[in-house]
Tab-separated table of C-alpha atoms and ligand atoms in Angstrom:
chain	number	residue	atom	x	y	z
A	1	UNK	CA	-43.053	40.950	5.919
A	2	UNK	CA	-42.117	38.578	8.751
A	3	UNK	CA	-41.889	39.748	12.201
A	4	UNK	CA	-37.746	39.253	11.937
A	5	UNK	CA	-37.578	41.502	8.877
A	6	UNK	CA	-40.082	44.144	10.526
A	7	UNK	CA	-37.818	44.037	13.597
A	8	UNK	CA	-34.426	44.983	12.000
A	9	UNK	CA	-36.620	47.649	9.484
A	10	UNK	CA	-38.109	49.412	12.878
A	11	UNK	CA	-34.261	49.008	14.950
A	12	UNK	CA	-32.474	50.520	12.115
A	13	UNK	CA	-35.378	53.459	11.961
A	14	UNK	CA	-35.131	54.406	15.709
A	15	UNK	CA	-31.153	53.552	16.405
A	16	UNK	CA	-30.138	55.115	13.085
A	17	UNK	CA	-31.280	58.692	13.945
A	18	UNK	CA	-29.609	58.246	17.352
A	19	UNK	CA	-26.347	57.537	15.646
A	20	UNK	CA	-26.825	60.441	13.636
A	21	UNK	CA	-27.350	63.155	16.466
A	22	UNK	CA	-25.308	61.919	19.367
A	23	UNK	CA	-26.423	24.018	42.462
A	24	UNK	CA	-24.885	22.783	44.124
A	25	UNK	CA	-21.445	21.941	43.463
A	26	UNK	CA	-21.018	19.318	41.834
A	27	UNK	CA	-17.947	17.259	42.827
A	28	UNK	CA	-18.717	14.782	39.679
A	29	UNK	CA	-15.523	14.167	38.142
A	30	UNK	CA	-13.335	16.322	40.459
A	31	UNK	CA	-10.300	14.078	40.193
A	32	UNK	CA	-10.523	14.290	36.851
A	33	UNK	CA	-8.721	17.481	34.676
A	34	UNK	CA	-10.810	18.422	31.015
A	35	UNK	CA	-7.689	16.850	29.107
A	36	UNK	CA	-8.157	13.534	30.323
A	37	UNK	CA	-11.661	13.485	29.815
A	38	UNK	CA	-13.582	11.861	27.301
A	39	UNK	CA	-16.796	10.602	27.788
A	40	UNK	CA	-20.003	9.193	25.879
A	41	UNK	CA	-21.620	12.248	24.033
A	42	UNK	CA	-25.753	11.560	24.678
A	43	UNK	CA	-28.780	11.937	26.775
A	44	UNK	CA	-30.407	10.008	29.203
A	45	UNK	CA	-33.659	10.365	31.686
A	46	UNK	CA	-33.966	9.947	35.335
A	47	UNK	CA	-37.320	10.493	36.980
A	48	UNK	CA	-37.403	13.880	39.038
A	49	UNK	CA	-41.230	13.948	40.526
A	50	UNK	CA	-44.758	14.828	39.498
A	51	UNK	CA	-46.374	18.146	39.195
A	52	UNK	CA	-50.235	18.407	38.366
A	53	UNK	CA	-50.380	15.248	38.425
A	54	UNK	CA	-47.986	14.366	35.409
A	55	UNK	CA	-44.353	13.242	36.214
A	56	UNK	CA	-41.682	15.583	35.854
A	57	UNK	CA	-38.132	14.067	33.909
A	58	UNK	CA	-34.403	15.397	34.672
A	59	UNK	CA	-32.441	14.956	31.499
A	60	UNK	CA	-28.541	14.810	31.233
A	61	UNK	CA	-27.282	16.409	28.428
A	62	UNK	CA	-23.145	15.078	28.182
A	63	UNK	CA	-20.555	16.106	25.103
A	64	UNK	CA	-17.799	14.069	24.098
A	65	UNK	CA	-15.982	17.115	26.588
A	66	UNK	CA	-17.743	15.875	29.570
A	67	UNK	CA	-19.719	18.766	30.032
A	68	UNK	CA	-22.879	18.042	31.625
A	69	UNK	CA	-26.280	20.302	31.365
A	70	UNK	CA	-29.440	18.921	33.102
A	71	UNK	CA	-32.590	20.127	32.231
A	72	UNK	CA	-36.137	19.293	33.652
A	73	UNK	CA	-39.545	19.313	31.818
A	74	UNK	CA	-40.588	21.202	34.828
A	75	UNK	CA	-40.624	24.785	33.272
A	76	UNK	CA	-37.853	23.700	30.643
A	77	UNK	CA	-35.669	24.679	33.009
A	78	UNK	CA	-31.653	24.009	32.949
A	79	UNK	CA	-31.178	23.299	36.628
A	80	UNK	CA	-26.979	22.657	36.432
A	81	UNK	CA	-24.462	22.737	34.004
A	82	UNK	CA	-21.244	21.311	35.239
A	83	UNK	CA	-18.012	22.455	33.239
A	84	UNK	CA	-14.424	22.497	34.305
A	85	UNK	CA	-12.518	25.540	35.741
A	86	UNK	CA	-8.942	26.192	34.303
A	87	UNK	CA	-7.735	23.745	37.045
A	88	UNK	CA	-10.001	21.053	35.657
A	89	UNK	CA	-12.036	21.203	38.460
A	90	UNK	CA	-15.907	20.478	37.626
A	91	UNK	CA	-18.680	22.510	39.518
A	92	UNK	CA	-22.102	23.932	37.819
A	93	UNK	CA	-21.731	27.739	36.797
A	94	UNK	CA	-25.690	27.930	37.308
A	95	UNK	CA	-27.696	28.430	40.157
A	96	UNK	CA	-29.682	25.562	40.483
A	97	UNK	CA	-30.919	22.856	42.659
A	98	UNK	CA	-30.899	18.662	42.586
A	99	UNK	CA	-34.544	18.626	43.596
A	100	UNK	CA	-37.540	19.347	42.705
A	101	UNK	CA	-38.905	20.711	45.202
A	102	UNK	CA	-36.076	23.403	45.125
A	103	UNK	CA	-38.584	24.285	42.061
A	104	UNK	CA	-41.615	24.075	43.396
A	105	UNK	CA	-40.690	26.627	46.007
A	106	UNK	CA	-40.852	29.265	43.321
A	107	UNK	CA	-37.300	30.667	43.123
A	108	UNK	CA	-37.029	33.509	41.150
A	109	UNK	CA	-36.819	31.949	37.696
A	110	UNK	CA	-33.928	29.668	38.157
A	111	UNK	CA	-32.735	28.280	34.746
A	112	UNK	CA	-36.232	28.367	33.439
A	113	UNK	CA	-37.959	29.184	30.160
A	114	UNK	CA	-39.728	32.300	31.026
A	115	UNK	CA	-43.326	33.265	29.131
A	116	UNK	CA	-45.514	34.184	27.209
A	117	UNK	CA	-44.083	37.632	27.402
A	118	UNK	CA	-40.958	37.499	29.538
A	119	UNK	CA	-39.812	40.541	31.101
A	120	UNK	CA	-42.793	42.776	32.061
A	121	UNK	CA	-45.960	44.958	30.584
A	122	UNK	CA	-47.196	47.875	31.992
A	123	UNK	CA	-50.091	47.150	34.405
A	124	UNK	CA	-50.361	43.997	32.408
A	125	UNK	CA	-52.469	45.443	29.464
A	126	UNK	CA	-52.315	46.381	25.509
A	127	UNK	CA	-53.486	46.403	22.766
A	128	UNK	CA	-53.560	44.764	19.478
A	129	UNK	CA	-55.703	46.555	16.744
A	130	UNK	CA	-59.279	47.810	18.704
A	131	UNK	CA	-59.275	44.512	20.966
A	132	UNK	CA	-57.126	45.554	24.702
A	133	UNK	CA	-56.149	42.611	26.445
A	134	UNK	CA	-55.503	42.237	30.270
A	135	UNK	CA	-52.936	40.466	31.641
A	136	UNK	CA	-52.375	38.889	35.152
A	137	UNK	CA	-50.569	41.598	37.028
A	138	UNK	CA	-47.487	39.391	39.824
A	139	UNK	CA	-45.135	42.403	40.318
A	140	UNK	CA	-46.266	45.737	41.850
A	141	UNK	CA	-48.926	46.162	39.404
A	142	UNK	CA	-47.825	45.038	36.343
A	143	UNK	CA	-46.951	41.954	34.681
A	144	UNK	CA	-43.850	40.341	34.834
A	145	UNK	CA	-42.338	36.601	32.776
A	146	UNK	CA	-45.312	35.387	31.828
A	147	UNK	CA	-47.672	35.948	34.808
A	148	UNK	CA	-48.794	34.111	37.670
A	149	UNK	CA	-48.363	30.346	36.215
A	150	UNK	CA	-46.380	31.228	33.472
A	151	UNK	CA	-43.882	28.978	31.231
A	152	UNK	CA	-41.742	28.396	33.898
A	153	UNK	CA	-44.096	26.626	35.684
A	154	UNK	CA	-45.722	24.328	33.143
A	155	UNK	CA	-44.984	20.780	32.600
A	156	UNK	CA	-43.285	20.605	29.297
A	157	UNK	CA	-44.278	17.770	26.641
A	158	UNK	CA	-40.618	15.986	25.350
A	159	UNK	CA	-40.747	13.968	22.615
A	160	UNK	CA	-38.909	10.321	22.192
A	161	UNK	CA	-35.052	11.220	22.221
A	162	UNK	CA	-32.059	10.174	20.462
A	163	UNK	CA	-30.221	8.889	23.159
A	164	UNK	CA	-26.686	8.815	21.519
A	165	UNK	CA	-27.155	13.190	20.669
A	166	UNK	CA	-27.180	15.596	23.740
A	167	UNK	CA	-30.468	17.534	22.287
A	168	UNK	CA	-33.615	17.863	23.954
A	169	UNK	CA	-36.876	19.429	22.473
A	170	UNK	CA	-39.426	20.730	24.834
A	171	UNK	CA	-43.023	21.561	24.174
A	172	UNK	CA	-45.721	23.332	25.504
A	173	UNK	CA	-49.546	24.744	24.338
A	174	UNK	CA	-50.435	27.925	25.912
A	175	UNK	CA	-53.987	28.231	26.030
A	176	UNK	CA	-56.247	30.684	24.391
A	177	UNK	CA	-57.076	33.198	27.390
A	178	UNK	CA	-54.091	31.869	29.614
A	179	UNK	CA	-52.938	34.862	31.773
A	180	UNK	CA	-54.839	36.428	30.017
A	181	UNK	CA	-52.988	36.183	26.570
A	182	UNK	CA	-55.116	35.865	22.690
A	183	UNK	CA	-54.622	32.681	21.188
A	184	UNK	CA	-53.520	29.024	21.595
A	185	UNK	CA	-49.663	29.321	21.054
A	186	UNK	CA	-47.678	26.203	20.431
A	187	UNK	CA	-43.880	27.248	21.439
A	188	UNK	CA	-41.056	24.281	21.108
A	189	UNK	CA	-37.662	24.951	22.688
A	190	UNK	CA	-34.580	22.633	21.652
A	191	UNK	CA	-31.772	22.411	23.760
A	192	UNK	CA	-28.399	21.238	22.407
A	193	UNK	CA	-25.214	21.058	24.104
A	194	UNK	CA	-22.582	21.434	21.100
A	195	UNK	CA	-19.094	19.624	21.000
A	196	UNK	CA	-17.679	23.107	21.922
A	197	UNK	CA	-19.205	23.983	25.651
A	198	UNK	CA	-22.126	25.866	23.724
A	199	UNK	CA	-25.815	25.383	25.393
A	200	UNK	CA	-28.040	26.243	21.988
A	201	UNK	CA	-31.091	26.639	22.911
A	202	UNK	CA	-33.800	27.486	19.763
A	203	UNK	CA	-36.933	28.637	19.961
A	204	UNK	CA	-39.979	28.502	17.747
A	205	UNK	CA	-44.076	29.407	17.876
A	206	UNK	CA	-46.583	29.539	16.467
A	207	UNK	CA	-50.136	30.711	17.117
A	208	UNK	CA	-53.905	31.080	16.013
A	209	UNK	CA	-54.642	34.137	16.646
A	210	UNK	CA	-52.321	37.343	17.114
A	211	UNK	CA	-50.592	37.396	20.049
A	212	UNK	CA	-47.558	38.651	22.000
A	213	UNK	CA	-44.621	36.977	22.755
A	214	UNK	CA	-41.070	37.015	24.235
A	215	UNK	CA	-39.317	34.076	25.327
A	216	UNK	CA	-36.084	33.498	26.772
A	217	UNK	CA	-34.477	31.376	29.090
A	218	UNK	CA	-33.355	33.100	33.040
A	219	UNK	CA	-30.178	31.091	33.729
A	220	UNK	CA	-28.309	33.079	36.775
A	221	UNK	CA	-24.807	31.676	36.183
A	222	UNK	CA	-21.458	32.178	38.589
A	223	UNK	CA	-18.699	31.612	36.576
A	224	UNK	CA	-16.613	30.644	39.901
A	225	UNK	CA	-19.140	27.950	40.109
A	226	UNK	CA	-19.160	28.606	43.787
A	227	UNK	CA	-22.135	30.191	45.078
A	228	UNK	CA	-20.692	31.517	47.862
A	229	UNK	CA	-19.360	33.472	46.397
A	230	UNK	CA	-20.560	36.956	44.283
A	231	UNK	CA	-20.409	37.507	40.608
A	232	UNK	CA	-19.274	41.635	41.263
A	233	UNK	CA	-15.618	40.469	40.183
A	234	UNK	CA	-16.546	39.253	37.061
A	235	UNK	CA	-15.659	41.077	33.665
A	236	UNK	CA	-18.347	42.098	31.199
A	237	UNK	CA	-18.364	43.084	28.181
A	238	UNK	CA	-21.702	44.014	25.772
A	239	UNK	CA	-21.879	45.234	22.088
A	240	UNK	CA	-24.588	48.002	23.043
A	241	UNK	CA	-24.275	51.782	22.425
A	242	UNK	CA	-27.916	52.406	24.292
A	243	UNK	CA	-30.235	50.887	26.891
A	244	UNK	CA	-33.493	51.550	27.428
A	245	UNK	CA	-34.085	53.369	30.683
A	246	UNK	CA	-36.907	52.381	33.284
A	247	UNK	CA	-39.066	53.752	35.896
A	248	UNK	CA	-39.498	52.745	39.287
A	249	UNK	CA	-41.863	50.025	38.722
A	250	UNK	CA	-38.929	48.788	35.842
A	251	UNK	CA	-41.036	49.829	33.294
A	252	UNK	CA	-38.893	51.581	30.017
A	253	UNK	CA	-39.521	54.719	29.309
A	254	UNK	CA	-39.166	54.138	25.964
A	255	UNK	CA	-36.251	56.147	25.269
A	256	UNK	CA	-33.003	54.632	24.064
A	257	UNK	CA	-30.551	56.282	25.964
A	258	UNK	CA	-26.684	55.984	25.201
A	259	UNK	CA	-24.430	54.391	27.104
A	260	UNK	CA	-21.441	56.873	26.454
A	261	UNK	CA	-20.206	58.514	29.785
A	262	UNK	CA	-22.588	55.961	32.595
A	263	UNK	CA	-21.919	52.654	33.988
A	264	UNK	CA	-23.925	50.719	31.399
A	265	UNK	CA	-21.334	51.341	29.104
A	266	UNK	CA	-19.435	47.768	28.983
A	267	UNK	CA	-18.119	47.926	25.548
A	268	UNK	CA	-14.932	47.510	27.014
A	269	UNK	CA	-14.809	45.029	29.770
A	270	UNK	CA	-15.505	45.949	33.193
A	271	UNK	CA	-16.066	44.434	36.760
A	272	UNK	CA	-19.554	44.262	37.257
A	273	UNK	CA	-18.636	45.606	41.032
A	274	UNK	CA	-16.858	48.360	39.414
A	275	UNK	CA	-19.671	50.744	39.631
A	276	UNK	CA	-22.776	48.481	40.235
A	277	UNK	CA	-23.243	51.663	43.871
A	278	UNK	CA	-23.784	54.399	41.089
A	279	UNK	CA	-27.011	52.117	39.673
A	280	UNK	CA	-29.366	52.362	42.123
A	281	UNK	CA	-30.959	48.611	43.295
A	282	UNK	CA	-28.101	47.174	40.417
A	283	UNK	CA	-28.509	46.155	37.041
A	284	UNK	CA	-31.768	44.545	36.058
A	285	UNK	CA	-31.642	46.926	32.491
A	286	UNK	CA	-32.645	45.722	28.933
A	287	UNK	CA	-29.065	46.746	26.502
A	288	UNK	CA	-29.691	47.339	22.923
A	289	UNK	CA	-27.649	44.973	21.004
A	290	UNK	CA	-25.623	46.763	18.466
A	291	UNK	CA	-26.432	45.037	15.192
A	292	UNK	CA	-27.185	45.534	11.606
A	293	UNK	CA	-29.799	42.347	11.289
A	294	UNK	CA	-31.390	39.744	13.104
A	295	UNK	CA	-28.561	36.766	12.265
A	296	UNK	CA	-26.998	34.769	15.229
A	297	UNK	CA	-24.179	36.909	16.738
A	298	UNK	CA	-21.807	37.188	19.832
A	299	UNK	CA	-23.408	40.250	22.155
A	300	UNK	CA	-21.507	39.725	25.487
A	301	UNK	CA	-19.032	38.067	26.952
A	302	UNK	CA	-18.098	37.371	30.703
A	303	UNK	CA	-14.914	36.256	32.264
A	304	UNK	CA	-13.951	35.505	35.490
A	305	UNK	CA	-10.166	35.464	36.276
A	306	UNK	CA	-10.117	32.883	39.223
A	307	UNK	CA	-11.526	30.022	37.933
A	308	UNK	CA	-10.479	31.500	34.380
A	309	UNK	CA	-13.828	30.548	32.936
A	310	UNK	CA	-15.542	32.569	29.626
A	311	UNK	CA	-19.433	32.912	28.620
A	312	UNK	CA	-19.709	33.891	25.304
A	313	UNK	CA	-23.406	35.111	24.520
A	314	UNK	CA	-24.708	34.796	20.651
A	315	UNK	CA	-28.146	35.673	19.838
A	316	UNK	CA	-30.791	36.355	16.838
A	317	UNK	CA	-32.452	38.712	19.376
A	318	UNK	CA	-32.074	42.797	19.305
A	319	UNK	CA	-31.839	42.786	23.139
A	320	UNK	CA	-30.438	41.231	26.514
A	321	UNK	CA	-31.777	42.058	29.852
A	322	UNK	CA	-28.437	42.235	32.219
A	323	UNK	CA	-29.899	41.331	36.039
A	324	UNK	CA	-27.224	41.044	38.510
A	325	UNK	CA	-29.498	39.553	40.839
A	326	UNK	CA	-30.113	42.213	43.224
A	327	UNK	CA	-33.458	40.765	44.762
A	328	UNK	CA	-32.048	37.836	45.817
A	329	UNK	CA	-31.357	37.969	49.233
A	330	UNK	CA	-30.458	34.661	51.213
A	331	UNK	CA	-34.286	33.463	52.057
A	332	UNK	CA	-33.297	30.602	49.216
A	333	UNK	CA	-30.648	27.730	49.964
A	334	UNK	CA	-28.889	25.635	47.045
A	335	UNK	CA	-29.071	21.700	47.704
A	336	UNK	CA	-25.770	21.909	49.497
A	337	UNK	CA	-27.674	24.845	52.309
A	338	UNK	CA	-25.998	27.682	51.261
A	339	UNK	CA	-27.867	30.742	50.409
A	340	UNK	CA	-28.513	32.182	47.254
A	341	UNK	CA	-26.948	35.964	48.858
A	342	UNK	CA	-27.762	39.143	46.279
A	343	UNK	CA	-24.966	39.500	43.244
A	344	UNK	CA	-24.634	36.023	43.353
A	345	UNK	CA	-25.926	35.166	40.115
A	346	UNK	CA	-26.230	37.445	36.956
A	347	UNK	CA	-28.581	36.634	34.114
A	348	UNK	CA	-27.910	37.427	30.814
A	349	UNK	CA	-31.871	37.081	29.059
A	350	UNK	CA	-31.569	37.305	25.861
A	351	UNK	CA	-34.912	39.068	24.267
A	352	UNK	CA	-37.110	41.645	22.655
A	353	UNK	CA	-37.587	45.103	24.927
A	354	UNK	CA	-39.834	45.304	27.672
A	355	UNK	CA	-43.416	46.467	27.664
A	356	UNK	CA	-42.952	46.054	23.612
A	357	UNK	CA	-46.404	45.924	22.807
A	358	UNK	CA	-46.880	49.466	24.627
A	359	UNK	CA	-43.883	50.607	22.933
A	360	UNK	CA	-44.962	51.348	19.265
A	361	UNK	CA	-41.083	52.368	18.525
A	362	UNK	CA	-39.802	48.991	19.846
A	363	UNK	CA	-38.953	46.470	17.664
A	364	UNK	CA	-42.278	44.414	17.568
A	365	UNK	CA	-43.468	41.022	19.798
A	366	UNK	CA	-46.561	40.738	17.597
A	367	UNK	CA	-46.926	37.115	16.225
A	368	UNK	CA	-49.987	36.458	13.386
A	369	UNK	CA	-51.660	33.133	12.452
A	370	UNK	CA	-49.346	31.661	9.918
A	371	UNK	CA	-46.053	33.274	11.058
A	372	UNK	CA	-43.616	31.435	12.063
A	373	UNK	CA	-41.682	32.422	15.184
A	374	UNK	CA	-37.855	31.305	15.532
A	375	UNK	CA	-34.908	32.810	17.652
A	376	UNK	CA	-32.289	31.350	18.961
A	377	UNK	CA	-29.331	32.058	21.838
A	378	UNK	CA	-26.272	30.479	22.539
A	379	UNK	CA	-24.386	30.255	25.502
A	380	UNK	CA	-20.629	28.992	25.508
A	381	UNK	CA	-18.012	28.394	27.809
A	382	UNK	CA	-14.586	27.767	27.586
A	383	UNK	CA	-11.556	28.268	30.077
A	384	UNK	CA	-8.630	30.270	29.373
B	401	LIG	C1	-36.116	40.901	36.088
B	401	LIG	C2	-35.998	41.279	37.525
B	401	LIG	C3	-36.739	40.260	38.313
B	401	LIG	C4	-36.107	38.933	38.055
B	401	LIG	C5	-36.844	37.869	38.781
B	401	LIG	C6	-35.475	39.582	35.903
B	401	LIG	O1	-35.611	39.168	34.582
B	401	LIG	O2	-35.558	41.859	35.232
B	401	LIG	O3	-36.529	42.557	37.761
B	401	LIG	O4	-36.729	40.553	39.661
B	401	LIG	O5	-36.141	38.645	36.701
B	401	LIG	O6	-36.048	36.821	38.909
């Protein structure tokens, strides 16, 4: 049975029984409205610096729309994604910065691909058959995206493009024994940027001995592409009946607890600010996706009414981590100087449950030799 099958087999056997009881901003184009607009759909490659020694690429991803995504080799990360507002006025709805060494300062996961395991593992170890495995531990004793050099900051391979598509495919080999993880993993991530405003981005592994893995990309986006401003008036809305609780280290408890009745219930939209004060620290919570199987469907959408801008969120994965960033907190500047203030991005990471491989009633992050791991997420945007 492949891991995807396994996955919706062990969901529907926990949730069923459940059910039963209970950048900047960008002035590019600013004269210009998204009627008028139509520009050369394609890719092309501008030299963004070196890291360890290898030189780092910023690619521009543009649709016939004249939406623009970069993304750097430098973690895989998406570092802006300009889109018009409902005025036609173009600014990047993700946090981001122009330069690399906005990167290499280690912000908190800006835009990048985050691995082996993103999210985090209890005090960094588990277990897979007799053999326990330690991880490195990078956030008050346990592990957290990956580890101490994780994906995020590795210098992806990118193969020869097709400059006249807007699709990038990244590369990396995680080494046997790399922060502490089993097995050499090959993951590939493809970015596309779709004729519609949709960032695809697909994901696929595979590995030579078993492993664990979660990957997922950790784009903070402000839909008022403005980040001076919060995200707290935004609407949300996400297709979950339960979350899974956490300790104070963030760690799930491994309950799924419903959302009925407590503000994690967002099945019908709400302002995040609406009662973001009765969540202690803010949202930084894994949601179960309500789903019957593992295909590619919409889980949450966000809206915000000034700059009338939607996300639509589709995904092959059973859960989404909503993080409203609540640790940042001003210390980081955008390109333009203006700090990155708490609540003003929110992330929407798209992903298996936390601690999973301590979790035997989780769906599982096991991959075997000879799998084949593939998931894929969506984001779109569109004005209204
Ligand atoms: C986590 C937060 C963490 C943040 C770091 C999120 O995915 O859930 O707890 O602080 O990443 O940027």
């Amino acid at each position: 049975m492949s891991m995807r099958h396994l996955y919706s087999c062990i969901l529907t056997a926990i949730v069923a029984p459940l059910i039963l009881t209970a950048c900047k901003n960008s002035d590019e184009n600013k004269s210009q409205t998204a009627s008028d607009m139509t520009a050369k759909s394609g890719i092309t490659r501008t030299e963004f610096g070196t890291v360890d020694g290898k030189t780092v690429y910023l690619y521009s991803l543009t649709n016939a729309k004249g939406d623009l995504v970069k993304i750097t080799n430098y973690g895989a990360t998406v570092t802006s994604w300009v889109s018009p507002d409902k005025n036609g006025k173009r600014t990047s709805i993700v946090l981001g910065f122009d330069s690399l060494a906005g990167y290499l300062a280690k912000p908190p996961y800006f835009g990048a691909i985050v691995g082996r395991y993103g999210n985090r593992i209890a005090k960094g170890k588990f277990k897979i058959g007799a053999d326990t495995y330690t991880l490195a531990l990078n956030n008050n004793g346990n592990h957290l995206h990956g580890g101490i050099k994780g994906f995020d900051k590795q210098v992806w391979e990118v193969a020869p493009e097709n400059d006249s598509i807007p699709v990038v495919t990244l590369s990396y080999l995680s080494k046997d024994g790399e922060e502490g993880y089993p097995g050499n993993l090959k993951v590939t991530v493809t970015y596309t940027l779709t004729g519609d405003d949709g960032l695809k981005i697909e994901y696929n592994a595979e590995t030579d001995k078993p492993t664990v893995l979660n990957v997922t990309n950790h784009s903070y986006f402000n839909l008022t592409g403005d980040h001076s401003n919060t995200i707290l008036d935004h609407k949300v809305m996400i297709k979950s009946d339960y979350y899974t609780p956490v300790d104070s280290g963030l760690i799930p408890t491994g309950e799924l607890k419903a959302v009925k009745g407590t503000p994690f219930d967002f099945n019908t939209p709400e302002k995040i600010g609406a009662r973001i004060a009765q969540v202690p620290g803010g949202y930084d919570h894994n949601f179960v996706l309500n789903r019957a199987d593992s295909s590619l469907q919409m889980g949450v959408t966000v809206t915000d009414t000034a700059s009338g801008r939607k996300l639509e969120v589709f995904t092959t994965e059973p859960g989404v981590q909503f993080y409203t960033g609540n640790f940042l907190d001003g210390s980081i500047k955008g390109s333009n100087g203006v700090p990155f203030n708490k609540n003003t991005g929110f992330c929407l990471e798209t992903q298996h449950f936390p601690d999973s491989p301590n979790q035997p009633k989780f769906p599982t992050t096991l991959l075997k030799p000879g799998e084949k791991f593939h998931s894929i997420t969506m984001y779109r945007v569109s004005v209204q």
